[in-house]
Amino acid sequence: MASMTLFLTIALVQLLALMSPGPDFFFVSQMAISRSRRDAMAGVAGIALGVVVWATLALLGLQILLHRLAWLGRLLAVAGGLYLCWMGVQMLRGAFGPTRPAQAVALESNAMAALRRGLLTNLANPKAAVYFASIFSALVGSGASAGTRWGLLVLVSVETFLWFAVVAAIFSLPAVRRGYLRARRWIDGAAGAVFIAFGLTLVFDRRLT
């Protein structure tokens, strides 16, 4: 019973965290609305893989390492922030560049590239490591079995995939995509600005050191 309560608690905390818009949400929604559901789902798989990496590192004690090596946390934050800024710049260039027909965009569909971008978008945010380390240390405790810990890893990874799969499905609906085509420049421009804002926050946020 205690184990079931723990899993339900972690699931609820993870769901609330997923519902808070961040780089992952904006990446999936922008990919689904501007590319294809296939690319968006590949990006979702990449994000879920990123969660596997961060949650595994948290279970293995990454938080302790970051406390001892402050420069490593700072390096991760700056590198991740610069990557998000780069993605934002690419979106802004696309927003203010020449309009391309939908057929040309479809030809550029690349599931592996989308998976890679999803993975890097998630890994670019080292706050995820702090988040997982915090919830695991606060709610799991040192007495939890290895089975419980790795079960929680599967839980947060699958929950992340399912949540963003729903986001991708919603934003790839024909009506939503038609609205995007009418306001493509504004939407891509706003998404680019959001990514740059997230990136700059990571670069200048000293709390990660």
Tab-separated table of C-alpha atoms in Angstrom:
chain	number	residue	atom	x	y	z
A	1	MET	CA	0.000	0.000	0.000
A	2	ALA	CA	2.819	2.396	0.885
A	3	SER	CA	4.500	1.653	-2.442
A	4	MET	CA	1.263	2.302	-4.349
A	5	THR	CA	0.820	5.612	-2.513
A	6	LEU	CA	4.378	6.588	-3.438
A	7	PHE	CA	3.792	5.810	-7.114
A	8	LEU	CA	0.528	7.747	-7.178
A	9	THR	CA	2.187	10.716	-5.459
A	10	ILE	CA	5.101	10.770	-7.895
A	11	ALA	CA	2.679	10.419	-10.817
A	12	LEU	CA	0.655	13.413	-9.612
A	13	VAL	CA	3.753	15.560	-9.026
A	14	GLN	CA	5.097	14.644	-12.464
A	15	LEU	CA	1.766	15.447	-14.132
A	16	LEU	CA	1.656	18.883	-12.509
A	17	ALA	CA	5.236	19.519	-13.641
A	18	LEU	CA	4.392	18.443	-17.197
A	19	MET	CA	1.366	20.766	-17.279
A	20	SER	CA	3.630	23.738	-16.569
A	21	PRO	CA	4.716	25.001	-20.029
A	22	GLY	CA	8.438	24.777	-20.659
A	23	PRO	CA	10.829	24.188	-23.578
A	24	ASP	CA	9.525	20.640	-24.098
A	25	PHE	CA	5.921	21.808	-24.444
A	26	PHE	CA	6.761	24.581	-26.871
A	27	PHE	CA	8.967	22.243	-28.910
A	28	VAL	CA	6.283	19.552	-29.272
A	29	SER	CA	3.459	21.988	-29.993
A	30	GLN	CA	5.516	23.879	-32.584
A	31	MET	CA	6.671	20.643	-34.211
A	32	ALA	CA	3.125	19.234	-34.381
A	33	ILE	CA	1.576	22.388	-35.723
A	34	SER	CA	4.244	23.235	-38.300
A	35	ARG	CA	5.516	19.802	-39.385
A	36	SER	CA	3.644	16.520	-39.015
A	37	ARG	CA	2.261	14.288	-36.301
A	38	ARG	CA	4.944	11.730	-37.200
A	39	ASP	CA	7.738	14.227	-36.590
A	40	ALA	CA	6.043	15.470	-33.442
A	41	MET	CA	5.781	11.932	-32.048
A	42	ALA	CA	9.442	11.341	-32.854
A	43	GLY	CA	10.222	14.521	-30.933
A	44	VAL	CA	8.089	13.241	-28.038
A	45	ALA	CA	10.127	10.021	-28.017
A	46	GLY	CA	13.294	12.116	-27.848
A	47	ILE	CA	11.955	14.080	-24.885
A	48	ALA	CA	11.022	10.846	-23.098
A	49	LEU	CA	14.566	9.571	-23.667
A	50	GLY	CA	15.874	12.781	-22.136
A	51	VAL	CA	13.708	12.175	-19.072
A	52	VAL	CA	15.162	8.660	-18.827
A	53	VAL	CA	18.660	10.165	-18.813
A	54	TRP	CA	17.925	12.851	-16.199
A	55	ALA	CA	15.912	10.554	-13.925
A	56	THR	CA	18.578	7.849	-14.106
A	57	LEU	CA	21.315	10.339	-13.257
A	58	ALA	CA	19.214	11.632	-10.375
A	59	LEU	CA	18.796	8.094	-9.031
A	60	LEU	CA	22.556	7.593	-9.326
A	61	GLY	CA	23.327	10.735	-7.315
A	62	LEU	CA	23.934	13.477	-9.901
A	63	GLN	CA	22.712	16.085	-7.408
A	64	ILE	CA	25.587	15.245	-5.054
A	65	LEU	CA	28.083	15.543	-7.918
A	66	LEU	CA	26.692	18.937	-8.958
A	67	HIS	CA	26.989	20.190	-5.379
A	68	ARG	CA	30.627	19.150	-5.230
A	69	LEU	CA	31.497	20.388	-8.727
A	70	ALA	CA	29.708	23.711	-9.088
A	71	TRP	CA	31.478	24.411	-12.382
A	72	LEU	CA	29.875	21.299	-13.931
A	73	GLY	CA	26.384	22.553	-13.164
A	74	ARG	CA	27.284	25.948	-14.582
A	75	LEU	CA	28.720	24.361	-17.720
A	76	LEU	CA	25.558	22.311	-18.257
A	77	ALA	CA	23.379	25.392	-17.762
A	78	VAL	CA	25.350	27.562	-20.194
A	79	ALA	CA	25.600	24.824	-22.843
A	80	GLY	CA	21.896	24.059	-22.568
A	81	GLY	CA	20.972	27.730	-22.622
A	82	LEU	CA	23.027	28.377	-25.737
A	83	TYR	CA	21.389	25.434	-27.493
A	84	LEU	CA	17.902	26.724	-26.683
A	85	CYS	CA	18.907	30.189	-27.891
A	86	TRP	CA	20.169	28.648	-31.140
A	87	MET	CA	16.856	26.866	-31.633
A	88	GLY	CA	15.024	30.127	-30.962
A	89	VAL	CA	17.096	31.954	-33.543
A	90	GLN	CA	16.329	29.253	-36.109
A	91	MET	CA	12.611	29.665	-35.429
A	92	LEU	CA	12.861	33.431	-35.786
A	93	ARG	CA	14.707	33.052	-39.072
A	94	GLY	CA	11.975	30.743	-40.300
A	95	ALA	CA	9.283	33.145	-39.156
A	96	PHE	CA	10.708	36.152	-40.969
A	97	GLY	CA	12.118	34.306	-43.965
A	98	PRO	CA	10.245	33.657	-47.210
A	99	THR	CA	7.048	31.647	-46.862
A	100	ARG	CA	7.441	28.074	-48.085
A	101	PRO	CA	4.608	25.933	-49.460
A	102	ALA	CA	3.310	23.131	-47.266
A	103	GLN	CA	4.613	20.548	-49.765
A	104	ALA	CA	8.178	21.771	-49.266
A	105	VAL	CA	7.844	21.483	-45.503
A	106	ALA	CA	6.481	17.958	-45.845
A	107	LEU	CA	9.472	16.935	-47.928
A	108	GLU	CA	11.746	18.080	-45.100
A	109	SER	CA	10.064	15.669	-42.675
A	110	ASN	CA	12.728	13.717	-40.811
A	111	ALA	CA	11.709	11.623	-37.829
A	112	MET	CA	15.275	10.923	-36.705
A	113	ALA	CA	16.141	14.616	-36.770
A	114	ALA	CA	12.980	15.355	-34.782
A	115	LEU	CA	13.880	12.675	-32.222
A	116	ARG	CA	17.373	14.131	-31.878
A	117	ARG	CA	16.028	17.668	-31.447
A	118	GLY	CA	13.523	16.468	-28.855
A	119	LEU	CA	16.264	14.704	-26.913
A	120	LEU	CA	18.579	17.726	-27.036
A	121	THR	CA	15.767	20.103	-26.080
A	122	ASN	CA	15.112	18.093	-22.937
A	123	LEU	CA	18.784	17.587	-22.106
A	124	ALA	CA	19.425	21.303	-22.637
A	125	ASN	CA	17.521	22.039	-19.423
A	126	PRO	CA	19.632	20.929	-16.408
A	127	LYS	CA	16.815	22.093	-14.136
A	128	ALA	CA	15.282	18.700	-14.930
A	129	ALA	CA	18.139	17.043	-13.032
A	130	VAL	CA	17.486	19.254	-10.015
A	131	TYR	CA	13.749	18.529	-10.249
A	132	PHE	CA	14.116	14.752	-10.342
A	133	ALA	CA	16.761	14.749	-7.619
A	134	SER	CA	14.456	16.848	-5.436
A	135	ILE	CA	11.331	14.729	-5.804
A	136	PHE	CA	13.216	11.461	-5.478
A	137	SER	CA	15.082	12.575	-2.350
A	138	ALA	CA	11.977	14.147	-0.781
A	139	LEU	CA	9.469	11.408	-1.567
A	140	VAL	CA	11.425	8.206	-2.138
A	141	GLY	CA	13.981	8.186	0.660
A	142	SER	CA	17.051	6.032	1.110
A	143	GLY	CA	15.107	2.947	2.193
A	144	ALA	CA	13.375	2.373	-1.131
A	145	SER	CA	14.293	-0.816	-2.951
A	146	ALA	CA	16.040	-0.857	-6.303
A	147	GLY	CA	12.849	-2.210	-7.866
A	148	THR	CA	10.856	0.730	-6.548
A	149	ARG	CA	13.402	3.252	-7.804
A	150	TRP	CA	13.579	1.833	-11.317
A	151	GLY	CA	9.816	1.419	-11.342
A	152	LEU	CA	9.549	5.152	-10.687
A	153	LEU	CA	11.956	5.754	-13.570
A	154	VAL	CA	9.630	3.846	-15.902
A	155	LEU	CA	6.631	5.699	-14.479
A	156	VAL	CA	7.932	9.230	-15.095
A	157	SER	CA	9.268	8.297	-18.537
A	158	VAL	CA	6.013	6.721	-19.749
A	159	GLU	CA	3.948	9.507	-18.202
A	160	THR	CA	6.063	12.087	-20.012
A	161	PHE	CA	5.646	10.276	-23.335
A	162	LEU	CA	1.870	9.961	-22.944
A	163	TRP	CA	1.404	13.601	-21.935
A	164	PHE	CA	3.338	15.003	-24.859
A	165	ALA	CA	1.724	12.482	-27.219
A	166	VAL	CA	-1.609	14.079	-26.283
A	167	VAL	CA	-0.129	17.547	-26.860
A	168	ALA	CA	1.157	16.452	-30.267
A	169	ALA	CA	-2.222	14.971	-31.204
A	170	ILE	CA	-4.068	18.168	-30.280
A	171	PHE	CA	-1.730	20.545	-32.084
A	172	SER	CA	-1.643	18.392	-35.219
A	173	LEU	CA	-5.437	18.535	-35.674
A	174	PRO	CA	-6.379	19.931	-39.117
A	175	ALA	CA	-8.258	22.900	-37.642
A	176	VAL	CA	-5.294	23.854	-35.486
A	177	ARG	CA	-2.887	23.502	-38.404
A	178	ARG	CA	-5.090	25.691	-40.606
A	179	GLY	CA	-4.992	28.361	-37.940
A	180	TYR	CA	-1.229	28.045	-37.817
A	181	LEU	CA	-0.911	28.555	-41.574
A	182	ARG	CA	-2.846	31.810	-41.252
A	183	ALA	CA	-0.606	33.118	-38.488
A	184	ARG	CA	2.633	31.245	-39.141
A	185	ARG	CA	4.972	34.202	-38.778
A	186	TRP	CA	3.489	35.290	-35.462
A	187	ILE	CA	3.434	31.762	-34.016
A	188	ASP	CA	6.965	30.843	-35.115
A	189	GLY	CA	8.226	34.231	-34.003
A	190	ALA	CA	6.623	33.848	-30.572
A	191	ALA	CA	7.996	30.304	-30.225
A	192	GLY	CA	11.478	31.522	-31.158
A	193	ALA	CA	11.281	34.333	-28.612
A	194	VAL	CA	10.166	31.869	-25.916
A	195	PHE	CA	13.088	29.542	-26.635
A	196	ILE	CA	15.550	32.430	-26.504
A	197	ALA	CA	14.023	33.557	-23.191
A	198	PHE	CA	14.384	30.051	-21.734
A	199	GLY	CA	17.964	29.867	-23.002
A	200	LEU	CA	18.985	33.225	-21.558
A	201	THR	CA	17.392	32.267	-18.244
A	202	LEU	CA	19.610	29.199	-18.077
A	203	VAL	CA	22.734	31.119	-19.082
A	204	PHE	CA	22.261	33.806	-16.435
A	205	ASP	CA	20.570	31.780	-13.665
A	206	ARG	CA	23.196	31.473	-10.932
A	207	ARG	CA	20.987	29.224	-8.812
A	208	LEU	CA	22.151	26.238	-10.856
A	209	THR	CA	25.720	26.619	-9.613
